[in-house]
JSON list of C-alpha atoms in Angstrom, two decimals:
[
{"chain": "S", "resi": 6, "resn": "UNK", "atom": "CA", "xyz": [263.43, -57.38, 7.08]},
{"chain": "S", "resi": 7, "resn": "UNK", "atom": "CA", "xyz": [262.31, -60.34, 5.33]},
{"chain": "S", "resi": 8, "resn": "UNK", "atom": "CA", "xyz": [264.03, -63.41, 4.25]},
{"chain": "S", "resi": 9, "resn": "UNK", "atom": "CA", "xyz": [262.11, -66.06, 2.09]},
{"chain": "S", "resi": 10, "resn": "UNK", "atom": "CA", "xyz": [258.80, -64.19, 3.22]},
{"chain": "S", "resi": 11, "resn": "UNK", "atom": "CA", "xyz": [259.50, -64.59, 6.77]},
{"chain": "S", "resi": 12, "resn": "UNK", "atom": "CA", "xyz": [259.97, -61.57, 9.02]},
{"chain": "S", "resi": 13, "resn": "UNK", "atom": "CA", "xyz": [263.41, -61.39, 10.63]},
{"chain": "S", "resi": 14, "resn": "UNK", "atom": "CA", "xyz": [264.16, -59.41, 13.65]},
{"chain": "S", "resi": 15, "resn": "UNK", "atom": "CA", "xyz": [267.85, -58.97, 14.21]},
{"chain": "S", "resi": 16, "resn": "UNK", "atom": "CA", "xyz": [268.93, -57.83, 17.60]},
{"chain": "S", "resi": 17, "resn": "UNK", "atom": "CA", "xyz": [272.59, -58.64, 17.69]},
{"chain": "S", "resi": 18, "resn": "UNK", "atom": "CA", "xyz": [275.41, -59.34, 15.38]},
{"chain": "S", "resi": 19, "resn": "UNK", "atom": "CA", "xyz": [275.51, -63.05, 16.33]},
{"chain": "S", "resi": 20, "resn": "UNK", "atom": "CA", "xyz": [271.80, -63.28, 15.50]},
{"chain": "S", "resi": 21, "resn": "UNK", "atom": "CA", "xyz": [272.46, -61.36, 12.18]},
{"chain": "S", "resi": 22, "resn": "UNK", "atom": "CA", "xyz": [275.04, -64.04, 11.19]},
{"chain": "S", "resi": 23, "resn": "UNK", "atom": "CA", "xyz": [272.86, -66.84, 12.45]},
{"chain": "S", "resi": 24, "resn": "UNK", "atom": "CA", "xyz": [269.99, -65.57, 10.20]},
{"chain": "S", "resi": 25, "resn": "UNK", "atom": "CA", "xyz": [272.53, -65.69, 7.16]},
{"chain": "S", "resi": 26, "resn": "UNK", "atom": "CA", "xyz": [273.58, -61.97, 6.91]},
{"chain": "S", "resi": 27, "resn": "UNK", "atom": "CA", "xyz": [277.03, -60.79, 6.58]},
{"chain": "S", "resi": 28, "resn": "UNK", "atom": "CA", "xyz": [277.91, -57.25, 6.44]},
{"chain": "S", "resi": 29, "resn": "UNK", "atom": "CA", "xyz": [280.91, -55.43, 4.67]},
{"chain": "S", "resi": 30, "resn": "UNK", "atom": "CA", "xyz": [280.88, -51.96, 6.25]},
{"chain": "S", "resi": 31, "resn": "UNK", "atom": "CA", "xyz": [281.78, -48.73, 4.47]},
{"chain": "S", "resi": 32, "resn": "UNK", "atom": "CA", "xyz": [284.47, -47.90, 6.87]},
{"chain": "S", "resi": 33, "resn": "UNK", "atom": "CA", "xyz": [286.64, -50.92, 7.09]},
{"chain": "S", "resi": 34, "resn": "UNK", "atom": "CA", "xyz": [289.14, -49.30, 9.43]},
{"chain": "S", "resi": 35, "resn": "UNK", "atom": "CA", "xyz": [286.41, -48.34, 12.10]},
{"chain": "S", "resi": 36, "resn": "UNK", "atom": "CA", "xyz": [283.89, -51.11, 11.68]},
{"chain": "S", "resi": 37, "resn": "UNK", "atom": "CA", "xyz": [285.37, -53.93, 9.53]},
{"chain": "S", "resi": 38, "resn": "UNK", "atom": "CA", "xyz": [288.70, -54.60, 11.28]},
{"chain": "S", "resi": 39, "resn": "UNK", "atom": "CA", "xyz": [290.19, -55.03, 14.68]},
{"chain": "S", "resi": 40, "resn": "UNK", "atom": "CA", "xyz": [293.58, -53.07, 14.06]},
{"chain": "S", "resi": 41, "resn": "UNK", "atom": "CA", "xyz": [295.27, -54.82, 17.12]},
{"chain": "S", "resi": 42, "resn": "UNK", "atom": "CA", "xyz": [294.81, -58.28, 15.63]},
{"chain": "S", "resi": 43, "resn": "UNK", "atom": "CA", "xyz": [296.60, -60.02, 12.94]},
{"chain": "S", "resi": 44, "resn": "UNK", "atom": "CA", "xyz": [295.35, -60.90, 9.42]},
{"chain": "S", "resi": 45, "resn": "UNK", "atom": "CA", "xyz": [294.29, -64.36, 10.24]},
{"chain": "S", "resi": 46, "resn": "UNK", "atom": "CA", "xyz": [292.18, -63.33, 13.29]},
{"chain": "S", "resi": 47, "resn": "UNK", "atom": "CA", "xyz": [290.54, -60.58, 11.45]},
{"chain": "S", "resi": 48, "resn": "UNK", "atom": "CA", "xyz": [289.46, -62.89, 8.64]},
{"chain": "S", "resi": 49, "resn": "UNK", "atom": "CA", "xyz": [288.23, -65.62, 11.01]},
{"chain": "S", "resi": 50, "resn": "UNK", "atom": "CA", "xyz": [286.78, -63.40, 13.80]},
{"chain": "S", "resi": 51, "resn": "UNK", "atom": "CA", "xyz": [283.16, -63.71, 12.71]},
{"chain": "S", "resi": 52, "resn": "UNK", "atom": "CA", "xyz": [283.22, -67.32, 12.27]},
{"chain": "S", "resi": 53, "resn": "UNK", "atom": "CA", "xyz": [285.31, -68.49, 15.26]},
{"chain": "S", "resi": 54, "resn": "UNK", "atom": "CA", "xyz": [282.42, -70.80, 16.48]},
{"chain": "S", "resi": 55, "resn": "UNK", "atom": "CA", "xyz": [283.11, -72.94, 13.32]},
{"chain": "S", "resi": 56, "resn": "UNK", "atom": "CA", "xyz": [286.73, -73.84, 14.64]},
{"chain": "S", "resi": 57, "resn": "UNK", "atom": "CA", "xyz": [285.85, -74.46, 18.19]},
{"chain": "S", "resi": 58, "resn": "UNK", "atom": "CA", "xyz": [284.79, -77.42, 20.21]},
{"chain": "S", "resi": 59, "resn": "UNK", "atom": "CA", "xyz": [283.39, -76.03, 23.53]},
{"chain": "S", "resi": 60, "resn": "UNK", "atom": "CA", "xyz": [285.82, -73.52, 24.69]},
{"chain": "S", "resi": 61, "resn": "UNK", "atom": "CA", "xyz": [288.81, -75.02, 22.67]},
{"chain": "S", "resi": 62, "resn": "UNK", "atom": "CA", "xyz": [289.76, -73.37, 19.32]},
{"chain": "S", "resi": 63, "resn": "UNK", "atom": "CA", "xyz": [291.14, -75.75, 16.77]},
{"chain": "S", "resi": 64, "resn": "UNK", "atom": "CA", "xyz": [294.01, -73.74, 15.16]},
{"chain": "S", "resi": 65, "resn": "UNK", "atom": "CA", "xyz": [294.32, -76.22, 12.40]},
{"chain": "S", "resi": 66, "resn": "UNK", "atom": "CA", "xyz": [290.60, -75.74, 11.24]},
{"chain": "S", "resi": 67, "resn": "UNK", "atom": "CA", "xyz": [290.88, -72.12, 11.64]},
{"chain": "S", "resi": 68, "resn": "UNK", "atom": "CA", "xyz": [294.13, -72.12, 9.59]},
{"chain": "S", "resi": 69, "resn": "UNK", "atom": "CA", "xyz": [292.59, -74.07, 6.94]},
{"chain": "S", "resi": 70, "resn": "UNK", "atom": "CA", "xyz": [289.61, -72.04, 6.55]},
{"chain": "S", "resi": 71, "resn": "UNK", "atom": "CA", "xyz": [291.62, -68.78, 6.50]},
{"chain": "S", "resi": 72, "resn": "UNK", "atom": "CA", "xyz": [294.18, -70.17, 4.02]},
{"chain": "S", "resi": 73, "resn": "UNK", "atom": "CA", "xyz": [291.35, -71.21, 1.67]},
{"chain": "S", "resi": 74, "resn": "UNK", "atom": "CA", "xyz": [289.95, -67.75, 1.93]},
{"chain": "S", "resi": 75, "resn": "UNK", "atom": "CA", "xyz": [293.16, -65.96, 1.33]},
{"chain": "S", "resi": 76, "resn": "UNK", "atom": "CA", "xyz": [293.69, -68.11, -1.86]},
{"chain": "S", "resi": 77, "resn": "UNK", "atom": "CA", "xyz": [290.08, -67.94, -3.12]},
{"chain": "S", "resi": 78, "resn": "UNK", "atom": "CA", "xyz": [289.78, -64.13, -3.13]},
{"chain": "S", "resi": 79, "resn": "UNK", "atom": "CA", "xyz": [293.72, -63.45, -3.79]},
{"chain": "S", "resi": 80, "resn": "UNK", "atom": "CA", "xyz": [294.60, -61.53, -0.67]},
{"chain": "S", "resi": 81, "resn": "UNK", "atom": "CA", "xyz": [298.17, -60.57, -1.10]},
{"chain": "S", "resi": 82, "resn": "UNK", "atom": "CA", "xyz": [299.93, -61.49, 2.06]},
{"chain": "S", "resi": 83, "resn": "UNK", "atom": "CA", "xyz": [303.29, -62.68, 2.97]},
{"chain": "S", "resi": 84, "resn": "UNK", "atom": "CA", "xyz": [302.28, -63.99, 6.41]},
{"chain": "S", "resi": 85, "resn": "UNK", "atom": "CA", "xyz": [298.87, -64.27, 7.89]},
{"chain": "S", "resi": 86, "resn": "UNK", "atom": "CA", "xyz": [300.27, -63.62, 11.24]},
{"chain": "S", "resi": 87, "resn": "UNK", "atom": "CA", "xyz": [301.40, -60.16, 10.38]},
{"chain": "S", "resi": 88, "resn": "UNK", "atom": "CA", "xyz": [299.28, -57.21, 11.73]},
{"chain": "S", "resi": 89, "resn": "UNK", "atom": "CA", "xyz": [296.21, -56.30, 9.52]},
{"chain": "S", "resi": 90, "resn": "UNK", "atom": "CA", "xyz": [297.65, -52.76, 9.02]},
{"chain": "S", "resi": 91, "resn": "UNK", "atom": "CA", "xyz": [300.59, -54.16, 7.29]},
{"chain": "S", "resi": 92, "resn": "UNK", "atom": "CA", "xyz": [298.33, -54.80, 4.45]},
{"chain": "S", "resi": 93, "resn": "UNK", "atom": "CA", "xyz": [297.30, -52.34, 1.52]},
{"chain": "S", "resi": 94, "resn": "UNK", "atom": "CA", "xyz": [293.81, -50.84, 1.70]},
{"chain": "S", "resi": 95, "resn": "UNK", "atom": "CA", "xyz": [292.59, -53.08, -0.98]},
{"chain": "S", "resi": 96, "resn": "UNK", "atom": "CA", "xyz": [293.86, -56.22, 0.68]},
{"chain": "S", "resi": 97, "resn": "UNK", "atom": "CA", "xyz": [292.52, -55.00, 4.03]},
{"chain": "S", "resi": 98, "resn": "UNK", "atom": "CA", "xyz": [289.01, -54.72, 2.21]},
{"chain": "S", "resi": 99, "resn": "UNK", "atom": "CA", "xyz": [289.45, -58.10, 0.81]},
{"chain": "S", "resi": 100, "resn": "UNK", "atom": "CA", "xyz": [290.10, -59.43, 4.49]},
{"chain": "S", "resi": 101, "resn": "UNK", "atom": "CA", "xyz": [286.69, -57.77, 5.54]},
{"chain": "S", "resi": 102, "resn": "UNK", "atom": "CA", "xyz": [284.93, -59.52, 2.67]},
{"chain": "S", "resi": 103, "resn": "UNK", "atom": "CA", "xyz": [286.55, -62.77, 3.44]},
{"chain": "S", "resi": 104, "resn": "UNK", "atom": "CA", "xyz": [285.43, -62.52, 7.04]},
{"chain": "S", "resi": 105, "resn": "UNK", "atom": "CA", "xyz": [281.82, -62.06, 5.84]},
{"chain": "S", "resi": 106, "resn": "UNK", "atom": "CA", "xyz": [282.03, -64.92, 3.35]},
{"chain": "S", "resi": 107, "resn": "UNK", "atom": "CA", "xyz": [283.49, -67.25, 6.04]},
{"chain": "S", "resi": 108, "resn": "UNK", "atom": "CA", "xyz": [280.12, -66.96, 7.99]},
{"chain": "S", "resi": 109, "resn": "UNK", "atom": "CA", "xyz": [278.57, -68.70, 5.02]},
{"chain": "S", "resi": 110, "resn": "UNK", "atom": "CA", "xyz": [275.93, -66.10, 4.60]},
{"chain": "S", "resi": 111, "resn": "UNK", "atom": "CA", "xyz": [272.65, -66.35, 2.40]},
{"chain": "S", "resi": 112, "resn": "UNK", "atom": "CA", "xyz": [273.02, -62.49, 1.84]},
{"chain": "S", "resi": 113, "resn": "UNK", "atom": "CA", "xyz": [276.10, -60.38, 1.76]},
{"chain": "S", "resi": 114, "resn": "UNK", "atom": "CA", "xyz": [275.38, -56.90, 2.35]},
{"chain": "S", "resi": 115, "resn": "UNK", "atom": "CA", "xyz": [278.18, -54.52, 1.03]},
{"chain": "S", "resi": 116, "resn": "UNK", "atom": "CA", "xyz": [278.30, -50.84, 1.91]},
{"chain": "S", "resi": 117, "resn": "UNK", "atom": "CA", "xyz": [280.37, -48.92, -0.39]},
{"chain": "S", "resi": 118, "resn": "UNK", "atom": "CA", "xyz": [282.70, -51.81, -1.19]},
{"chain": "S", "resi": 119, "resn": "UNK", "atom": "CA", "xyz": [285.27, -49.89, -3.18]},
{"chain": "S", "resi": 120, "resn": "UNK", "atom": "CA", "xyz": [285.69, -46.86, -0.83]},
{"chain": "S", "resi": 121, "resn": "UNK", "atom": "CA", "xyz": [289.13, -45.77, -0.20]},
{"chain": "S", "resi": 122, "resn": "UNK", "atom": "CA", "xyz": [290.95, -48.22, -2.29]},
{"chain": "S", "resi": 123, "resn": "UNK", "atom": "CA", "xyz": [292.88, -47.68, -5.61]},
{"chain": "S", "resi": 124, "resn": "UNK", "atom": "CA", "xyz": [291.59, -48.59, -9.22]},
{"chain": "S", "resi": 125, "resn": "UNK", "atom": "CA", "xyz": [293.41, -51.86, -9.34]},
{"chain": "S", "resi": 126, "resn": "UNK", "atom": "CA", "xyz": [291.90, -53.09, -5.98]},
{"chain": "S", "resi": 127, "resn": "UNK", "atom": "CA", "xyz": [288.46, -51.87, -7.07]},
{"chain": "S", "resi": 128, "resn": "UNK", "atom": "CA", "xyz": [288.59, -54.22, -10.09]},
{"chain": "S", "resi": 129, "resn": "UNK", "atom": "CA", "xyz": [289.67, -57.10, -7.87]},
{"chain": "S", "resi": 130, "resn": "UNK", "atom": "CA", "xyz": [286.84, -56.40, -5.46]},
{"chain": "S", "resi": 131, "resn": "UNK", "atom": "CA", "xyz": [284.35, -56.23, -8.33]},
{"chain": "S", "resi": 132, "resn": "UNK", "atom": "CA", "xyz": [285.76, -59.53, -9.51]},
{"chain": "S", "resi": 133, "resn": "UNK", "atom": "CA", "xyz": [285.14, -61.04, -6.09]},
{"chain": "S", "resi": 134, "resn": "UNK", "atom": "CA", "xyz": [281.60, -59.79, -6.04]},
{"chain": "S", "resi": 135, "resn": "UNK", "atom": "CA", "xyz": [280.83, -61.46, -9.51]},
{"chain": "S", "resi": 136, "resn": "UNK", "atom": "CA", "xyz": [282.63, -64.59, -8.42]},
{"chain": "S", "resi": 137, "resn": "UNK", "atom": "CA", "xyz": [280.39, -65.12, -5.48]},
{"chain": "S", "resi": 138, "resn": "UNK", "atom": "CA", "xyz": [277.36, -63.90, -7.23]},
{"chain": "S", "resi": 139, "resn": "UNK", "atom": "CA", "xyz": [278.12, -66.62, -9.99]},
{"chain": "S", "resi": 140, "resn": "UNK", "atom": "CA", "xyz": [278.37, -69.25, -7.10]},
{"chain": "S", "resi": 141, "resn": "UNK", "atom": "CA", "xyz": [274.73, -68.33, -6.11]},
{"chain": "S", "resi": 142, "resn": "UNK", "atom": "CA", "xyz": [275.49, -65.88, -3.23]},
{"chain": "S", "resi": 143, "resn": "UNK", "atom": "CA", "xyz": [272.99, -63.06, -2.94]},
{"chain": "S", "resi": 144, "resn": "UNK", "atom": "CA", "xyz": [274.89, -59.71, -2.66]},
{"chain": "S", "resi": 145, "resn": "UNK", "atom": "CA", "xyz": [273.38, -56.41, -2.08]},
{"chain": "S", "resi": 146, "resn": "UNK", "atom": "CA", "xyz": [275.69, -53.37, -2.57]},
{"chain": "S", "resi": 147, "resn": "UNK", "atom": "CA", "xyz": [274.96, -49.86, -1.51]},
{"chain": "S", "resi": 148, "resn": "UNK", "atom": "CA", "xyz": [276.97, -47.42, -3.60]},
{"chain": "S", "resi": 149, "resn": "UNK", "atom": "CA", "xyz": [277.15, -43.79, -4.68]},
{"chain": "S", "resi": 150, "resn": "UNK", "atom": "CA", "xyz": [279.46, -44.59, -7.44]},
{"chain": "S", "resi": 151, "resn": "UNK", "atom": "CA", "xyz": [277.00, -45.00, -10.57]},
{"chain": "S", "resi": 152, "resn": "UNK", "atom": "CA", "xyz": [279.58, -46.37, -12.89]},
{"chain": "S", "resi": 153, "resn": "UNK", "atom": "CA", "xyz": [280.56, -49.11, -10.43]},
{"chain": "S", "resi": 154, "resn": "UNK", "atom": "CA", "xyz": [277.01, -50.31, -10.13]},
{"chain": "S", "resi": 155, "resn": "UNK", "atom": "CA", "xyz": [276.61, -50.18, -13.86]},
{"chain": "S", "resi": 156, "resn": "UNK", "atom": "CA", "xyz": [279.43, -52.80, -14.05]},
{"chain": "S", "resi": 157, "resn": "UNK", "atom": "CA", "xyz": [278.26, -55.30, -11.50]},
{"chain": "S", "resi": 158, "resn": "UNK", "atom": "CA", "xyz": [274.52, -54.90, -10.85]},
{"chain": "S", "resi": 159, "resn": "UNK", "atom": "CA", "xyz": [271.93, -57.21, -12.17]},
{"chain": "S", "resi": 160, "resn": "UNK", "atom": "CA", "xyz": [269.04, -55.24, -10.48]},
{"chain": "S", "resi": 161, "resn": "UNK", "atom": "CA", "xyz": [269.23, -51.62, -9.07]},
{"chain": "S", "resi": 162, "resn": "UNK", "atom": "CA", "xyz": [266.93, -50.03, -6.65]},
{"chain": "S", "resi": 163, "resn": "UNK", "atom": "CA", "xyz": [267.43, -46.24, -6.59]},
{"chain": "S", "resi": 164, "resn": "UNK", "atom": "CA", "xyz": [266.88, -44.56, -3.14]},
{"chain": "S", "resi": 165, "resn": "UNK", "atom": "CA", "xyz": [266.95, -40.69, -3.01]},
{"chain": "S", "resi": 166, "resn": "UNK", "atom": "CA", "xyz": [266.33, -38.68, 0.01]},
{"chain": "S", "resi": 167, "resn": "UNK", "atom": "CA", "xyz": [264.92, -41.87, 1.73]},
{"chain": "S", "resi": 168, "resn": "UNK", "atom": "CA", "xyz": [262.46, -42.61, -1.11]},
{"chain": "S", "resi": 169, "resn": "UNK", "atom": "CA", "xyz": [262.52, -45.46, -3.52]},
{"chain": "S", "resi": 170, "resn": "UNK", "atom": "CA", "xyz": [262.22, -43.79, -6.80]},
{"chain": "S", "resi": 171, "resn": "UNK", "atom": "CA", "xyz": [262.78, -46.59, -9.35]},
{"chain": "S", "resi": 172, "resn": "UNK", "atom": "CA", "xyz": [264.04, -50.27, -9.65]},
{"chain": "S", "resi": 173, "resn": "UNK", "atom": "CA", "xyz": [265.80, -51.40, -13.06]},
{"chain": "S", "resi": 174, "resn": "UNK", "atom": "CA", "xyz": [266.94, -54.52, -14.25]},
{"chain": "S", "resi": 175, "resn": "UNK", "atom": "CA", "xyz": [268.89, -55.60, -17.36]},
{"chain": "S", "resi": 176, "resn": "UNK", "atom": "CA", "xyz": [269.30, -53.24, -20.19]},
{"chain": "S", "resi": 177, "resn": "UNK", "atom": "CA", "xyz": [267.37, -50.58, -18.17]},
{"chain": "S", "resi": 178, "resn": "UNK", "atom": "CA", "xyz": [270.40, -50.17, -15.81]},
{"chain": "S", "resi": 179, "resn": "UNK", "atom": "CA", "xyz": [271.94, -47.13, -17.50]},
{"chain": "S", "resi": 180, "resn": "UNK", "atom": "CA", "xyz": [273.61, -43.98, -16.02]},
{"chain": "S", "resi": 181, "resn": "UNK", "atom": "CA", "xyz": [270.74, -41.91, -17.49]},
{"chain": "S", "resi": 182, "resn": "UNK", "atom": "CA", "xyz": [268.08, -43.77, -15.75]},
{"chain": "S", "resi": 183, "resn": "UNK", "atom": "CA", "xyz": [270.03, -44.00, -12.42]},
{"chain": "S", "resi": 184, "resn": "UNK", "atom": "CA", "xyz": [270.63, -40.16, -12.44]},
{"chain": "S", "resi": 185, "resn": "UNK", "atom": "CA", "xyz": [266.99, -39.26, -13.48]},
{"chain": "S", "resi": 186, "resn": "UNK", "atom": "CA", "xyz": [265.71, -41.67, -10.78]},
{"chain": "S", "resi": 187, "resn": "UNK", "atom": "CA", "xyz": [268.03, -40.07, -8.28]},
{"chain": "S", "resi": 188, "resn": "UNK", "atom": "CA", "xyz": [266.97, -36.56, -9.25]},
{"chain": "S", "resi": 189, "resn": "UNK", "atom": "CA", "xyz": [263.21, -37.50, -8.38]},
{"chain": "S", "resi": 190, "resn": "UNK", "atom": "CA", "xyz": [263.98, -38.05, -4.85]},
{"chain": "S", "resi": 191, "resn": "UNK", "atom": "CA", "xyz": [265.10, -34.43, -4.37]},
{"chain": "S", "resi": 192, "resn": "UNK", "atom": "CA", "xyz": [262.09, -33.02, -6.25]},
{"chain": "S", "resi": 193, "resn": "UNK", "atom": "CA", "xyz": [259.06, -34.79, -4.56]},
{"chain": "S", "resi": 194, "resn": "UNK", "atom": "CA", "xyz": [256.70, -33.52, -1.88]}
]
Protein backbone atom coordinates (compact mmCIF):
# COMPACT_ATOMS: atom_id res chain seq x y z
CA UNK A 1 0.00 0.00 0.00
CA UNK A 2 1.30 3.46 -0.88
CA UNK A 3 0.39 6.85 0.58
CA UNK A 4 1.77 9.97 -1.12
CA UNK A 5 4.23 7.77 -3.03
CA UNK A 6 5.64 6.12 0.09
CA UNK A 7 5.20 2.43 0.77
CA UNK A 8 3.28 1.81 4.00
CA UNK A 9 3.52 -1.55 5.72
CA UNK A 10 0.74 -1.91 8.23
CA UNK A 11 1.23 -4.64 10.80
CA UNK A 12 -1.37 -3.71 13.43
CA UNK A 13 -4.57 -1.73 13.82
CA UNK A 14 -2.82 0.96 15.88
CA UNK A 15 -0.20 1.38 13.13
CA UNK A 16 -2.99 1.52 10.55
CA UNK A 17 -4.64 4.35 12.49
CA UNK A 18 -1.30 6.13 13.00
CA UNK A 19 -0.67 5.92 9.25
CA UNK A 20 -3.97 7.72 8.67
CA UNK A 21 -6.24 4.86 7.63
CA UNK A 22 -9.63 4.24 9.23
CA UNK A 23 -11.79 1.27 8.31
CA UNK A 24 -15.55 0.84 8.34
CA UNK A 25 -16.04 -2.93 8.03
CA UNK A 26 -18.76 -4.70 6.09
CA UNK A 27 -20.03 -6.53 9.18
CA UNK A 28 -20.56 -3.85 11.83
CA UNK A 29 -21.84 -6.37 14.40
CA UNK A 30 -18.81 -8.67 14.26
CA UNK A 31 -16.03 -6.24 13.37
CA UNK A 32 -17.19 -2.67 13.89
CA UNK A 33 -18.81 -2.67 17.32
CA UNK A 34 -18.12 -4.01 20.77
CA UNK A 35 -21.61 -5.13 21.68
CA UNK A 36 -20.99 -5.08 25.44
CA UNK A 37 -19.98 -1.40 25.43
CA UNK A 38 -22.22 1.65 25.40
CA UNK A 39 -22.69 4.02 22.47
CA UNK A 40 -20.08 6.53 23.67
CA UNK A 41 -17.32 3.96 24.17
CA UNK A 42 -18.02 2.39 20.78
CA UNK A 43 -17.59 5.78 19.09
CA UNK A 44 -14.46 6.77 21.02
CA UNK A 45 -12.76 3.37 21.16
CA UNK A 46 -10.31 3.86 18.29
CA UNK A 47 -9.29 7.35 19.40
CA UNK A 48 -9.07 6.92 23.19
CA UNK A 49 -5.41 7.95 23.23
CA UNK A 50 -6.54 11.44 22.17
CA UNK A 51 -8.43 11.84 25.47
CA UNK A 52 -5.80 10.42 27.80
CA UNK A 53 -2.88 11.90 29.65
CA UNK A 54 -0.64 9.02 30.60
CA UNK A 55 -2.98 6.37 31.88
CA UNK A 56 -5.75 8.77 32.91
CA UNK A 57 -8.70 9.24 30.59
CA UNK A 58 -10.25 12.71 30.43
CA UNK A 59 -13.97 12.00 30.48
CA UNK A 60 -14.75 15.62 29.55
CA UNK A 61 -12.54 15.47 26.41
CA UNK A 62 -14.05 12.13 25.42
CA UNK A 63 -17.59 13.45 26.03
CA UNK A 64 -16.90 16.56 23.97
CA UNK A 65 -15.50 14.61 21.00
CA UNK A 66 -18.29 12.03 21.04
CA UNK A 67 -21.02 14.67 21.42
CA UNK A 68 -19.57 16.58 18.45
CA UNK A 69 -19.54 13.40 16.34
CA UNK A 70 -23.10 12.47 17.33
CA UNK A 71 -24.23 15.95 16.31
CA UNK A 72 -22.13 16.09 13.14
CA UNK A 73 -23.43 12.88 11.61
CA UNK A 74 -26.88 13.00 13.20
CA UNK A 75 -26.85 9.81 15.24
CA UNK A 76 -30.32 9.47 16.71
CA UNK A 77 -29.61 8.65 20.34
CA UNK A 78 -31.46 9.56 23.54
CA UNK A 79 -28.50 8.85 25.82
CA UNK A 80 -24.97 7.91 24.75
CA UNK A 81 -24.58 5.73 27.84
CA UNK A 82 -27.18 3.29 26.49
CA UNK A 83 -26.02 -0.06 25.05
CA UNK A 84 -24.93 0.12 21.41
CA UNK A 85 -27.51 -2.55 20.57
CA UNK A 86 -30.31 -0.18 21.61
CA UNK A 87 -29.74 1.69 18.32
CA UNK A 88 -31.19 0.87 14.92
CA UNK A 89 -28.88 -0.70 12.34
CA UNK A 90 -28.48 2.62 10.55
CA UNK A 91 -27.49 4.46 13.72
CA UNK A 92 -25.11 1.65 14.66
CA UNK A 93 -23.50 2.09 11.23
CA UNK A 94 -23.19 5.83 11.83
CA UNK A 95 -21.44 5.04 15.14
CA UNK A 96 -18.91 2.87 13.29
CA UNK A 97 -18.35 5.68 10.78
CA UNK A 98 -18.02 8.18 13.61
CA UNK A 99 -15.48 5.95 15.34
CA UNK A 100 -13.37 5.95 12.19
CA UNK A 101 -13.67 9.70 11.64
CA UNK A 102 -12.59 10.45 15.23
CA UNK A 103 -9.18 8.94 14.45
CA UNK A 104 -8.66 11.90 12.08
CA UNK A 105 -7.83 9.72 9.09
CA UNK A 106 -6.32 10.72 5.76
CA UNK A 107 -8.26 7.90 4.11
CA UNK A 108 -11.51 6.30 5.24
CA UNK A 109 -11.91 2.79 3.85
CA UNK A 110 -15.57 1.73 3.78
CA UNK A 111 -16.53 -1.85 2.97
CA UNK A 112 -20.18 -2.17 1.89
CA UNK A 113 -21.16 0.95 3.89
CA UNK A 114 -24.91 0.47 3.41
CA UNK A 115 -25.11 -3.27 4.06
CA UNK A 116 -27.99 -4.28 6.31
CA UNK A 117 -29.60 -0.88 6.78
CA UNK A 118 -32.93 0.47 5.55
CA UNK A 119 -33.33 2.86 2.63
CA UNK A 120 -33.63 5.97 4.82
CA UNK A 121 -30.43 5.11 6.69
CA UNK A 122 -28.68 4.41 3.38
CA UNK A 123 -29.49 7.94 2.24
CA UNK A 124 -28.10 9.31 5.52
CA UNK A 125 -24.90 7.26 5.18
CA UNK A 126 -24.39 8.54 1.63
CA UNK A 127 -24.97 12.09 2.86
CA UNK A 128 -22.26 11.52 5.48
CA UNK A 129 -19.89 10.16 2.82
CA UNK A 130 -20.50 13.21 0.62
CA UNK A 131 -20.19 15.57 3.60
CA UNK A 132 -16.74 14.26 4.55
CA UNK A 133 -15.60 14.07 0.93
CA UNK A 134 -16.58 17.73 0.52
CA UNK A 135 -14.42 18.51 3.58
CA UNK A 136 -11.44 16.90 1.85
CA UNK A 137 -11.39 13.44 3.40
CA UNK A 138 -10.41 10.74 0.91
CA UNK A 139 -12.97 7.95 1.03
CA UNK A 140 -12.66 4.56 -0.61
CA UNK A 141 -15.83 2.48 -0.80
CA UNK A 142 -16.00 -1.17 -1.68
CA UNK A 143 -19.49 -2.01 -2.86
CA UNK A 144 -21.36 -4.55 -4.90
CA UNK A 145 -24.28 -2.12 -5.21
CA UNK A 146 -23.85 -0.41 -8.57
CA UNK A 147 -26.60 2.15 -8.12
CA UNK A 148 -25.15 3.23 -4.80
CA UNK A 149 -21.72 3.77 -6.30
CA UNK A 150 -23.24 5.73 -9.16
CA UNK A 151 -24.74 8.13 -6.62
CA UNK A 152 -21.56 8.87 -4.64
CA UNK A 153 -18.44 8.00 -6.62
CA UNK A 154 -16.17 10.45 -8.40
CA UNK A 155 -13.89 7.63 -9.54
CA UNK A 156 -14.65 3.92 -9.83
CA UNK A 157 -12.16 1.10 -10.20
CA UNK A 158 -13.82 -2.16 -11.19
CA UNK A 159 -12.33 -5.36 -9.81
CA UNK A 160 -13.77 -8.58 -11.11
CA UNK A 161 -12.43 -11.98 -10.07
CA UNK A 162 -9.39 -10.23 -8.59
CA UNK A 163 -8.60 -8.44 -11.86
CA UNK A 164 -8.73 -4.69 -12.39
CA UNK A 165 -10.87 -4.49 -15.51
CA UNK A 166 -11.56 -0.76 -15.75
CA UNK A 167 -11.34 2.67 -14.16
CA UNK A 168 -13.95 5.37 -14.73
CA UNK A 169 -14.35 9.02 -13.78
CA UNK A 170 -17.01 11.69 -14.35
CA UNK A 171 -19.63 10.98 -16.99
CA UNK A 172 -18.04 7.61 -17.79
CA UNK A 173 -19.36 6.24 -14.47
CA UNK A 174 -22.50 4.60 -15.82
CA UNK A 175 -24.30 1.41 -14.94
CA UNK A 176 -23.64 -0.02 -18.42
CA UNK A 177 -19.89 0.65 -18.18
CA UNK A 178 -19.67 -0.87 -14.71
CA UNK A 179 -21.60 -3.98 -15.69
CA UNK A 180 -19.50 -4.51 -18.83
CA UNK A 181 -16.26 -4.04 -16.90
CA UNK A 182 -17.43 -6.52 -14.27
CA UNK A 183 -18.29 -9.02 -16.99
CA UNK A 184 -14.73 -8.81 -18.39
CA UNK A 185 -13.26 -10.23 -15.19
CA UNK A 186 -15.33 -13.38 -15.56
CA UNK A 187 -14.25 -13.95 -19.14
CA UNK A 188 -10.48 -13.50 -19.25
CA UNK A 189 -7.79 -16.12 -19.28
